[in-house]
Short mmCIF file of C-alpha atoms in Angstrom, two decimals:
data_model
loop_
_atom_site.label_atom_id
_atom_site.label_comp_id
_atom_site.label_asym_id
_atom_site.label_seq_id
_atom_site.Cartn_x
_atom_site.Cartn_y
_atom_site.Cartn_z
CA MET G 1 0.00 0.00 0.00
CA PHE G 2 1.34 3.29 -1.01
CA ARG G 3 0.87 6.62 0.83
CA LYS G 4 0.74 9.90 -0.96
CA PHE G 5 3.04 12.70 0.25
CA SER G 6 2.65 16.31 -0.53
CA ARG G 7 5.53 18.28 -2.06
CA ARG G 8 6.01 20.23 1.21
CA VAL G 9 6.36 17.04 3.25
CA VAL G 10 8.91 15.61 0.81
CA LEU G 11 11.05 18.72 0.97
CA THR G 12 10.88 18.77 4.78
CA MET G 13 12.02 15.13 4.97
CA LEU G 14 14.90 15.73 2.59
CA ALA G 15 16.04 18.74 4.60
CA GLY G 16 15.90 16.71 7.81
CA SER G 17 17.90 13.83 6.39
CA ALA G 18 20.51 16.23 5.06
CA GLY G 19 20.88 17.78 8.50
CA THR G 20 21.21 14.36 10.13
CA ALA G 21 23.87 13.34 7.69
CA ALA G 22 25.78 16.50 8.28
CA MET G 23 25.77 15.99 12.04
CA SER G 24 26.79 12.35 11.82
CA ALA G 25 29.76 13.03 9.53
CA PRO G 26 33.02 14.33 10.99
CA PRO G 27 33.33 18.15 10.72
CA ALA G 28 35.67 19.54 8.13
CA ALA G 29 37.02 22.10 10.66
CA SER G 30 36.95 22.64 14.44
CA LEU G 31 33.66 23.87 15.80
CA ARG G 32 35.40 25.94 18.53
CA PRO G 33 34.90 29.74 18.29
CA VAL G 34 37.65 31.33 16.29
CA GLY G 35 39.67 33.83 18.37
CA ARG G 36 39.64 37.37 17.06
CA GLY G 37 43.19 38.17 18.22
CA ALA G 38 44.81 40.93 20.22
CA GLU G 39 44.36 43.43 17.40
CA HIS G 40 40.60 43.08 17.64
CA ALA G 41 40.76 43.75 21.40
CA LYS G 42 42.87 46.83 20.78
CA ARG G 43 40.37 48.13 18.24
CA ALA G 44 37.72 47.96 20.98
CA VAL G 45 39.70 50.32 23.26
CA PRO G 46 38.07 53.78 23.39
CA GLY G 47 39.95 56.51 21.58
CA ALA G 48 41.88 59.09 23.59
CA GLY G 49 39.90 61.95 22.07
CA ARG G 50 36.65 60.30 23.07
CA ILE G 51 37.92 59.85 26.65
CA VAL G 52 38.94 63.50 26.91
CA ASP G 53 35.71 64.77 25.37
CA SER G 54 33.57 62.66 27.70
CA ALA G 55 35.18 64.32 30.74
CA LYS G 56 33.66 67.66 29.67
CA LEU G 57 36.53 69.68 31.12
CA ASP G 58 36.71 73.34 30.19
CA GLY G 59 40.28 74.44 29.59
CA ARG G 60 43.18 72.40 28.24
CA VAL G 61 44.10 68.72 28.57
CA THR G 62 47.64 67.66 27.71
CA TYR G 63 49.31 64.29 28.05
CA ALA G 64 52.21 62.14 26.93
CA VAL G 65 53.06 58.47 27.40
CA ALA G 66 56.28 56.65 26.56
CA ASN G 67 57.99 53.30 26.88
CA VAL G 68 60.64 53.77 29.57
CA ARG G 69 62.99 51.17 28.05
CA THR G 70 63.11 52.61 24.54
CA GLY G 71 62.05 56.18 25.26
CA ALA G 72 59.61 56.00 22.36
CA ARG G 73 56.66 58.40 22.68
CA LEU G 74 53.50 56.37 22.16
CA GLU G 75 50.80 59.01 22.38
CA GLY G 76 50.56 62.70 23.07
CA ARG G 77 48.14 65.60 23.11
CA GLU G 78 49.46 69.17 23.11
CA ALA G 79 52.42 67.62 24.90
CA LYS G 80 54.73 70.58 24.29
CA ILE G 81 52.40 73.20 25.79
CA GLY G 82 53.23 74.23 29.36
CA THR G 83 50.47 73.63 31.91
CA PRO G 84 50.32 74.12 35.69
CA PRO G 85 51.55 70.80 37.16
CA ALA G 86 50.25 71.37 40.71
CA SER G 87 51.91 68.93 43.12
CA VAL G 88 53.27 66.71 40.34
CA ALA G 89 56.14 69.23 40.51
CA LYS G 90 57.18 67.62 43.80
CA ALA G 91 58.48 64.61 41.86
CA ILE G 92 60.96 66.90 40.09
CA THR G 93 61.91 68.48 43.42
CA ALA G 94 62.52 65.04 44.91
CA LEU G 95 64.97 64.16 42.13
CA TYR G 96 66.67 67.54 42.47
CA ALA G 97 67.18 67.11 46.21
CA LEU G 98 68.30 63.48 45.91
CA GLN G 99 70.98 64.28 43.37
CA THR G 100 72.19 67.48 45.04
CA LEU G 101 72.05 66.56 48.73
CA GLY G 102 72.17 62.76 48.50
CA PRO G 103 69.60 60.20 49.75
CA ASN G 104 71.36 59.82 53.12
CA HIS G 105 71.49 63.54 53.89
CA ARG G 106 70.13 64.48 57.31
CA PHE G 107 69.13 67.96 58.47
CA VAL G 108 70.57 68.95 61.84
CA THR G 109 69.09 71.39 64.36
CA ARG G 110 71.59 72.51 66.98
CA MET G 111 71.59 74.26 70.34
CA ILE G 112 74.74 76.40 70.49
CA ALA G 113 76.28 78.22 73.44
CA THR G 114 78.44 81.27 72.91
CA GLY G 115 81.02 81.91 75.57
CA THR G 116 81.81 79.44 78.30
CA VAL G 117 79.64 76.97 80.16
CA SER G 118 80.47 76.54 83.83
CA GLY G 119 78.54 74.85 86.60
CA GLY G 120 75.50 74.44 84.38
CA VAL G 121 75.44 78.14 83.50
CA VAL G 122 75.80 79.39 79.91
CA GLN G 123 77.72 82.62 80.26
CA GLY G 124 76.88 83.82 76.75
CA ASP G 125 73.89 83.30 74.49
CA LEU G 126 71.95 80.14 73.75
CA ILE G 127 71.13 79.79 70.04
CA LEU G 128 68.61 77.52 68.39
CA LEU G 129 70.33 77.06 65.02
CA GLY G 130 67.97 75.93 62.29
CA GLY G 131 69.43 73.53 59.74
CA GLY G 132 66.57 73.53 57.24
CA ASP G 133 64.79 70.50 58.73
CA PRO G 134 61.23 70.49 57.33
CA THR G 135 60.12 67.74 59.72
CA LEU G 136 61.11 69.33 63.06
CA ASP G 137 58.20 69.01 65.46
CA THR G 138 57.29 69.74 69.05
CA ASN G 139 58.50 66.29 70.15
CA ALA G 140 61.94 67.03 68.73
CA LEU G 141 62.13 70.41 70.48
CA ALA G 142 61.08 68.73 73.72
CA GLY G 143 63.92 66.24 73.23
CA LEU G 144 66.41 69.09 72.80
CA ALA G 145 65.17 70.78 75.97
CA LYS G 146 65.47 67.55 77.95
CA SER G 147 68.95 66.90 76.54
CA LEU G 148 70.05 70.33 77.77
CA LYS G 149 68.75 69.46 81.22
CA ASP G 150 70.53 66.09 81.12
CA LYS G 151 73.79 67.92 80.34
CA GLY G 152 73.30 69.92 83.52
CA ILE G 153 72.30 73.22 81.89
CA ARG G 154 70.15 75.19 84.31
CA GLU G 155 70.71 78.84 83.47
CA VAL G 156 71.50 81.08 80.49
CA ARG G 157 72.98 84.49 81.31
CA GLY G 158 72.83 85.85 77.77
CA ASP G 159 70.08 86.06 75.19
CA PHE G 160 68.06 83.26 73.66
CA LYS G 161 68.29 83.51 69.86
CA VAL G 162 66.85 81.60 66.93
CA ALA G 163 68.94 81.61 63.74
CA GLN G 164 66.81 81.14 60.62
CA GLY G 165 69.25 82.03 57.84
CA ALA G 166 70.07 78.53 56.60
CA LEU G 167 67.43 79.15 53.90
CA PRO G 168 65.90 82.30 52.41
CA PHE G 169 62.85 83.63 54.26
CA VAL G 170 59.51 83.38 52.41
CA LYS G 171 56.45 84.97 54.02
CA THR G 172 54.01 82.70 52.16
CA ILE G 173 54.60 80.08 49.48
CA ASP G 174 51.97 81.50 47.13
CA THR G 175 50.68 85.05 47.56
CA ASP G 176 47.51 84.20 45.62
CA GLN G 177 46.30 81.84 48.36
CA PRO G 178 43.95 82.95 51.17
CA ASP G 179 45.79 84.06 54.31
CA HIS G 180 44.37 81.31 56.50
CA VAL G 181 45.17 78.15 54.51
CA GLY G 182 47.67 75.94 56.31
CA TYR G 183 49.27 74.67 53.08
CA SER G 184 50.81 78.08 52.28
CA PRO G 185 52.80 79.05 55.38
CA ALA G 186 56.04 80.99 55.70
CA VAL G 187 59.34 79.24 55.02
CA SER G 188 62.77 79.79 56.55
CA GLY G 189 65.77 77.84 57.81
CA VAL G 190 63.67 76.89 60.86
CA ALA G 191 60.33 75.11 60.65
CA LEU G 192 58.11 73.66 63.34
CA ASN G 193 55.09 71.40 62.81
CA TYR G 194 55.19 72.25 59.10
CA ASN G 195 54.86 75.90 60.17
CA ARG G 196 51.28 75.54 61.34
CA VAL G 197 49.66 76.47 64.65
CA HIS G 198 46.65 74.59 66.00
CA PHE G 199 43.56 76.74 66.58
CA GLU G 200 40.71 75.16 68.58
CA TRP G 201 37.45 76.64 69.80
CA LYS G 202 34.71 75.37 72.11
CA ARG G 203 31.46 76.99 73.09
CA ALA G 204 31.56 78.15 76.72
CA GLY G 205 28.33 79.71 77.99
CA THR G 206 27.47 82.63 75.70
CA GLY G 207 30.99 82.78 74.28
CA TYR G 208 33.87 80.56 73.24
CA GLY G 209 37.03 79.19 74.75
CA VAL G 210 39.96 79.51 72.32
CA THR G 211 43.41 77.89 72.31
CA MET G 212 46.41 78.36 70.02
CA ASP G 213 49.00 75.65 70.58
CA ALA G 214 51.83 73.66 69.01
CA ARG G 215 50.39 70.25 69.74
CA SER G 216 51.94 66.91 69.00
CA ASP G 217 50.94 63.43 70.09
CA ARG G 218 52.69 64.04 73.44
CA TYR G 219 52.71 67.78 74.13
CA ARG G 220 50.41 70.77 73.83
CA PRO G 221 52.43 73.89 74.62
CA ASP G 222 50.50 77.14 74.31
CA VAL G 223 51.73 79.57 71.68
CA TYR G 224 52.06 83.27 72.45
CA MET G 225 53.28 84.57 69.09
CA ALA G 226 49.87 83.84 67.48
CA ARG G 227 46.65 85.33 68.83
CA MET G 228 43.02 84.81 67.86
CA GLN G 229 40.15 87.24 68.41
CA ILE G 230 36.51 86.26 67.84
CA VAL G 231 34.60 89.03 66.04
CA ASN G 232 30.85 89.40 65.70
CA ARG G 233 30.47 88.96 61.92
CA ASN G 234 29.70 86.29 59.36
CA LEU G 235 32.27 87.06 56.67
CA PRO G 236 35.14 87.00 56.06
CA VAL G 237 35.69 83.90 58.16
CA TYR G 238 39.35 84.79 58.92
CA THR G 239 41.53 87.88 58.73
CA TYR G 240 45.27 88.13 59.32
CA LYS G 241 47.49 91.05 60.30
CA ASP G 242 51.21 91.19 60.97
CA GLY G 243 51.44 92.40 64.56
CA GLY G 244 55.24 92.67 64.73
CA ARG G 245 56.15 89.90 67.13
CA VAL G 246 52.66 88.41 66.86
CA ASP G 247 50.52 86.85 64.13
CA GLU G 248 47.17 88.58 64.72
CA TRP G 249 44.12 86.57 63.64
CA THR G 250 40.39 87.22 63.81
CA VAL G 251 37.59 84.75 63.14
CA ALA G 252 33.90 85.34 62.42
CA GLN G 253 31.72 84.21 65.31
CA GLY G 254 28.97 83.31 62.86
CA ALA G 255 31.18 80.58 61.35
CA LEU G 256 32.15 78.79 64.58
CA GLY G 257 29.14 76.67 65.53
CA ASN G 258 29.56 74.72 68.76
CA GLY G 259 33.24 73.94 68.36
CA GLY G 260 36.00 72.77 66.07
CA ALA G 261 39.66 73.05 65.17
CA ARG G 262 41.98 73.71 62.23
CA TRP G 263 45.64 74.34 61.54
CA LEU G 264 46.51 77.90 60.59
CA PRO G 265 49.72 78.96 58.82
CA VAL G 266 52.58 80.52 60.75
CA ARG G 267 54.13 83.65 59.23
CA LYS G 268 57.04 83.87 61.69
CA PRO G 269 58.47 80.34 61.88
CA ALA G 270 61.67 81.21 63.78
CA LEU G 271 59.73 83.12 66.42
CA TYR G 272 57.24 80.25 66.60
CA ALA G 273 60.00 77.70 67.23
CA GLY G 274 61.60 79.99 69.81
CA ASP G 275 58.30 80.56 71.58
CA VAL G 276 57.63 76.82 71.88
CA PHE G 277 61.19 75.96 72.89
CA GLN G 278 61.11 78.60 75.63
CA THR G 279 58.03 76.90 77.11
CA LEU G 280 59.56 73.42 76.85
CA ALA G 281 62.85 74.61 78.38
CA ARG G 282 60.96 76.12 81.30
CA ALA G 283 59.26 72.76 81.86
CA ASN G 284 62.78 71.34 82.25
CA GLY G 285 63.84 73.99 84.77
CA ILE G 286 65.70 76.22 82.26
CA VAL G 287 64.45 79.80 82.19
CA LEU G 288 65.18 81.65 78.95
CA LYS G 289 64.63 85.23 77.87
CA ASN G 290 62.12 85.89 75.10
CA PRO G 291 63.49 84.69 71.77
CA LYS G 292 65.27 86.99 69.34
CA VAL G 293 65.30 86.08 65.65
CA VAL G 294 68.62 86.42 63.81
CA ASP G 295 69.78 85.37 60.37
CA ARG G 296 73.21 84.03 61.29
CA ALA G 297 74.48 82.41 64.44
CA GLN G 298 77.64 83.48 66.20
CA ALA G 299 80.42 80.96 66.58
CA GLY G 300 79.95 78.75 69.57
CA THR G 301 79.89 75.26 71.02
CA THR G 302 77.19 72.76 70.07
CA LEU G 303 75.60 71.53 73.30
CA VAL G 304 72.94 69.20 71.87
CA ALA G 305 71.58 68.44 68.41
CA HIS G 306 68.64 66.77 66.69
CA GLN G 307 69.00 64.89 63.39
CA SER G 308 66.17 64.37 60.95
CA ASP G 309 65.42 61.13 59.16
CA ASP G 310 67.43 60.55 56.00
CA LEU G 311 66.36 62.55 52.96
CA ARG G 312 64.94 59.56 51.10
CA THR G 313 62.53 58.88 53.99
CA ILE G 314 61.54 62.55 54.14
CA LEU G 315 60.87 62.64 50.40
CA ARG G 316 58.76 59.48 50.48
CA ALA G 317 56.50 61.14 53.08
CA MET G 318 56.48 64.38 51.08
CA LEU G 319 55.29 62.57 47.96
CA ARG G 320 52.71 60.58 49.90
CA PHE G 321 51.20 63.48 51.88
CA SER G 322 52.12 66.29 49.45
CA THR G 323 53.48 68.62 52.14
CA ASN G 324 54.28 71.93 50.47
CA VAL G 325 56.65 73.27 53.11
CA THR G 326 58.77 70.11 52.86
CA ALA G 327 59.08 70.55 49.10
CA GLU G 328 60.07 74.20 49.43
CA MET G 329 62.65 73.56 52.15
CA VAL G 330 64.39 70.58 50.53
CA GLY G 331 64.31 72.37 47.18
CA MET G 332 65.85 75.54 48.60
CA ALA G 333 68.42 73.51 50.54
CA ALA G 334 69.51 71.93 47.27
CA SER G 335 69.64 75.30 45.51
CA VAL G 336 71.67 76.92 48.29
CA LYS G 337 74.17 74.07 48.10
CA ARG G 338 74.46 74.52 44.33
CA ASN G 339 74.51 78.32 44.43
CA SER G 340 75.00 80.18 47.71
CA ARG G 341 73.70 83.39 46.11
CA VAL G 342 70.14 82.05 45.89
CA ASN G 343 68.10 84.44 48.04
CA SER G 344 64.43 83.84 47.19
CA LEU G 345 61.99 81.08 46.38
CA ARG G 346 61.70 82.19 42.74
CA ALA G 347 65.50 82.21 42.40
CA SER G 348 65.66 78.73 43.90
CA ALA G 349 63.03 77.46 41.46
CA ASN G 350 64.99 78.96 38.57
CA GLU G 351 68.09 77.13 39.79
CA MET G 352 66.12 73.88 39.71
CA ASN G 353 64.78 74.67 36.23
CA ARG G 354 68.34 75.09 34.95
CA TRP G 355 69.40 71.86 36.61
CA SER G 356 66.48 69.98 35.06
CA ASN G 357 67.20 71.21 31.56
CA ALA G 358 70.91 70.46 31.87
CA THR G 359 70.70 67.14 33.74
CA LEU G 360 67.40 65.54 32.80
CA GLY G 361 67.16 66.76 29.22
CA THR G 362 63.97 68.81 29.63
CA LYS G 363 63.38 71.68 27.22
CA SER G 364 61.17 74.28 28.85
CA MET G 365 60.85 73.79 32.61
CA LYS G 366 59.23 76.90 34.13
CA LEU G 367 58.53 76.26 37.80
CA VAL G 368 58.13 79.22 40.18
CA ASP G 369 58.44 77.14 43.35
CA HIS G 370 59.28 73.59 44.46
CA SER G 371 55.82 72.45 45.55
CA GLY G 372 53.68 73.29 42.52
CA LEU G 373 51.40 75.50 44.62
CA GLY G 374 52.01 78.54 42.44
CA GLY G 375 49.57 78.49 39.55
CA SER G 376 51.98 80.31 37.24
CA SER G 377 54.32 77.29 37.12
CA LYS G 378 54.34 75.59 33.72
CA VAL G 379 55.52 72.10 32.78
CA THR G 380 54.92 70.31 29.48
CA ALA G 381 53.73 66.71 29.45
CA ASP G 382 56.69 65.91 27.19
CA ASP G 383 59.17 67.32 29.72
CA MET G 384 57.52 65.48 32.61
CA VAL G 385 57.76 62.18 30.76
CA GLN G 386 61.40 62.95 29.99
CA VAL G 387 62.03 63.44 33.73
CA LEU G 388 60.39 60.10 34.48
CA ILE G 389 62.34 58.22 31.82
CA LYS G 390 65.61 59.66 33.10
CA ALA G 391 64.74 58.83 36.71
CA HIS G 392 63.82 55.27 35.78
CA GLN G 393 67.37 54.58 34.61
CA ASN G 394 68.62 54.77 38.20
CA ALA G 395 65.41 53.52 39.86
CA VAL G 396 65.47 56.44 42.29
CA LEU G 397 61.96 57.82 41.98
CA ARG G 398 59.41 55.03 41.55
CA PRO G 399 60.23 53.31 44.88
CA ILE G 400 59.24 56.47 46.78
CA LEU G 401 56.17 57.35 44.74
CA LYS G 402 52.74 56.52 46.12
CA PRO G 403 50.84 53.56 44.63
CA VAL G 404 47.70 54.82 42.90
CA ALA G 405 44.69 52.53 43.22
CA MET G 406 42.51 51.86 40.19
CA ARG G 407 38.81 52.35 40.93
CA ASP G 408 35.50 51.07 39.63
CA ALA G 409 32.57 53.18 38.41
CA ASN G 410 31.38 53.67 42.00
CA GLY G 411 34.77 54.82 43.26
CA GLY G 412 35.66 51.56 44.98
CA ILE G 413 39.20 50.23 44.79
CA VAL G 414 39.61 47.39 42.30
CA LYS G 415 41.68 44.69 44.00
CA ASN G 416 44.19 42.75 41.90
CA HIS G 417 43.85 45.18 39.01
CA PRO G 418 46.25 44.11 36.23
CA LEU G 419 47.77 47.60 35.97
CA LYS G 420 50.18 48.72 38.71
CA VAL G 421 50.51 52.49 38.95
CA ASP G 422 52.93 54.56 41.05
CA ALA G 423 52.58 58.28 40.56
CA LYS G 424 52.36 61.77 42.00
CA THR G 425 49.01 63.46 41.97
CA GLY G 426 48.50 67.19 41.78
CA THR G 427 45.37 69.17 42.60
CA LEU G 428 44.58 72.87 42.62
CA ASN G 429 41.23 74.47 41.94
CA PHE G 430 40.46 73.63 38.29
CA VAL G 431 43.90 72.05 37.90
CA SER G 432 44.56 68.32 38.04
CA GLY G 433 47.76 66.46 37.24
CA LEU G 434 49.08 62.94 37.41
CA GLY G 435 52.55 61.81 36.49
CA GLY G 436 54.36 58.55 37.10
CA TYR G 437 54.78 54.95 36.00
CA MET G 438 52.48 52.11 35.07
CA THR G 439 53.34 48.44 34.68
CA ALA G 440 51.05 46.60 32.28
CA ARG G 441 49.91 42.99 32.47
CA ASP G 442 52.88 41.78 30.40
CA GLY G 443 55.45 43.71 32.45
CA THR G 444 55.86 46.62 30.05
CA VAL G 445 56.65 49.82 31.97
CA LEU G 446 55.30 53.11 30.68
CA ALA G 447 55.95 56.65 31.89
CA PHE G 448 53.06 59.08 31.59
CA ALA G 449 52.02 62.62 32.44
CA ILE G 450 48.48 64.01 32.28
CA PHE G 451 47.77 67.68 32.96
CA ALA G 452 44.37 69.38 32.88
CA ALA G 453 43.82 73.05 33.67
CA ASP G 454 41.03 75.57 33.28
CA GLU G 455 43.21 78.63 33.76
CA ALA G 456 40.52 81.06 32.60
CA THR G 457 38.17 80.00 35.40
CA ARG G 458 41.03 80.06 37.93
CA SER G 459 41.93 83.61 36.95
CA ARG G 460 38.42 84.78 37.77
CA LEU G 461 38.49 83.43 41.34
CA SER G 462 38.88 85.99 44.08
CA LYS G 463 41.61 85.37 46.63
CA ALA G 464 39.03 84.84 49.38
CA ASN G 465 37.23 82.21 47.28
CA ARG G 466 40.24 80.08 46.37
CA GLU G 467 39.98 77.54 49.18
CA SER G 468 36.83 75.81 47.88
CA PRO G 469 35.16 77.58 44.93
CA PRO G 470 31.88 76.31 43.41
CA GLY G 471 32.36 73.72 40.71
CA ALA G 472 35.99 72.93 41.51
CA ARG G 473 35.34 69.62 43.23
CA SER G 474 33.23 68.16 40.43
CA TRP G 475 35.70 69.43 37.78
CA ASN G 476 38.60 67.75 39.55
CA ARG G 477 36.60 64.55 40.02
CA ARG G 478 35.93 64.35 36.29
CA ALA G 479 39.61 65.00 35.60
CA LYS G 480 40.63 62.07 37.81
CA THR G 481 38.14 59.77 36.08
CA MET G 482 39.62 60.81 32.73
CA GLN G 483 43.15 60.10 33.99
CA GLN G 484 42.24 56.52 34.92
CA LYS G 485 40.54 55.89 31.58
CA LEU G 486 43.60 57.12 29.71
CA ILE G 487 45.85 54.87 31.81
CA GLU G 488 43.60 51.89 31.13
CA ARG G 489 43.67 52.71 27.42
CA TRP G 490 47.47 52.80 27.37
CA GLY G 491 47.73 49.58 29.33
CA ALA G 492 45.48 47.82 26.83
CA LEU G 493 47.19 49.23 23.75
CA TYR G 494 50.86 49.15 24.66
CA GLY G 495 51.21 46.54 27.37
CA VAL G 496 49.57 43.40 26.02
#
């Protein structure tokens, strides 16, 4: 008996049998997905222009990236145009100080007696001789006072002097900064607590209790060369006036709330150190006259001394915490050693610029200080990368740079990220910089510098509004996001 099949059924059966045959026969080629290759992955990496545009940063963005082994420049954007580097400049200062002073250099602060010492009595003057130590703190001064007591010193017949002339005197690092910001203090051959005084206020009845002290983790000596007056106003929050032997401050009562504290800059660092040492000496039974500030110390006998940590340790902390006064003091110490005629911060920065061009091979270094705080400093991305390549040859900089964590879209740190980055950050209002090294997944080491600056907006800021102007925080946050995306791009393109 025969069954009739329609044409559609016949075609369907033939198609099914063909498919069965195909599956039962061995394949002519592997059925595994065919890899698209590294070049395909690189083509998927976002373009640099797209990354920069997506950040929506007014102003200029410049960058450069190079292979540290070959020196070959891999990418660049306006890399020969000078841009404010902010604290990225501290990496240059670190190299300058290391080469000029040496990594084992230690700053020494001495107590010197003029005349004779007999029966515990200094017949002449006692001199606190600053040696340019940027890390001197209240604990160290307390140690000097105790050491004097342990040597049997109990009386000083002459004057008590503080010699600050080891470095040029600078009233404030950057004159464009508000008077009250602690990151722009005075600089001299003597520093104490990074030349900051601790101001604290607490509500007491209808008024406030106020203290000005030189606190450390062990001591809280009151300070007499800085005074604070609470004034019935809302703005400005702080005012400063040079009162001769006193830093005169006022603060707006309307800004105080129930209590708080902040570090204020010191404008008379030698007098500050002398004031605090006088208090600490008195606690050890040694009564001193009020301090006198001098530039140079008379010849005398060193009674006791305090040594800083070695320079390499100081610079590692400077790069980690971005302490401006440390950068200025180590930079000026290097300049004074190279050229004893250096007598200002600008002259010291010029000395470092000349050194950089002659030693590191930079072309147009134009720093006005050693910390990068001054907004008129200009560094090209090309020059910064040249500095990093040169430093990599002797492996002197990367070990003391701070590791920079890579972050996810929510700002969380990405653990075990394949890129390892060690760099110096730099932040001013509407200025953001990052310069350092990255090691890619395959071990390739790249040097990079990224500078972004909206100088037009910065120029319109009033001095009083420079601490935290509207829009600055979000601008800088977008700049940092852009920096990471550029680094990830370079790691994918040049390190795989």
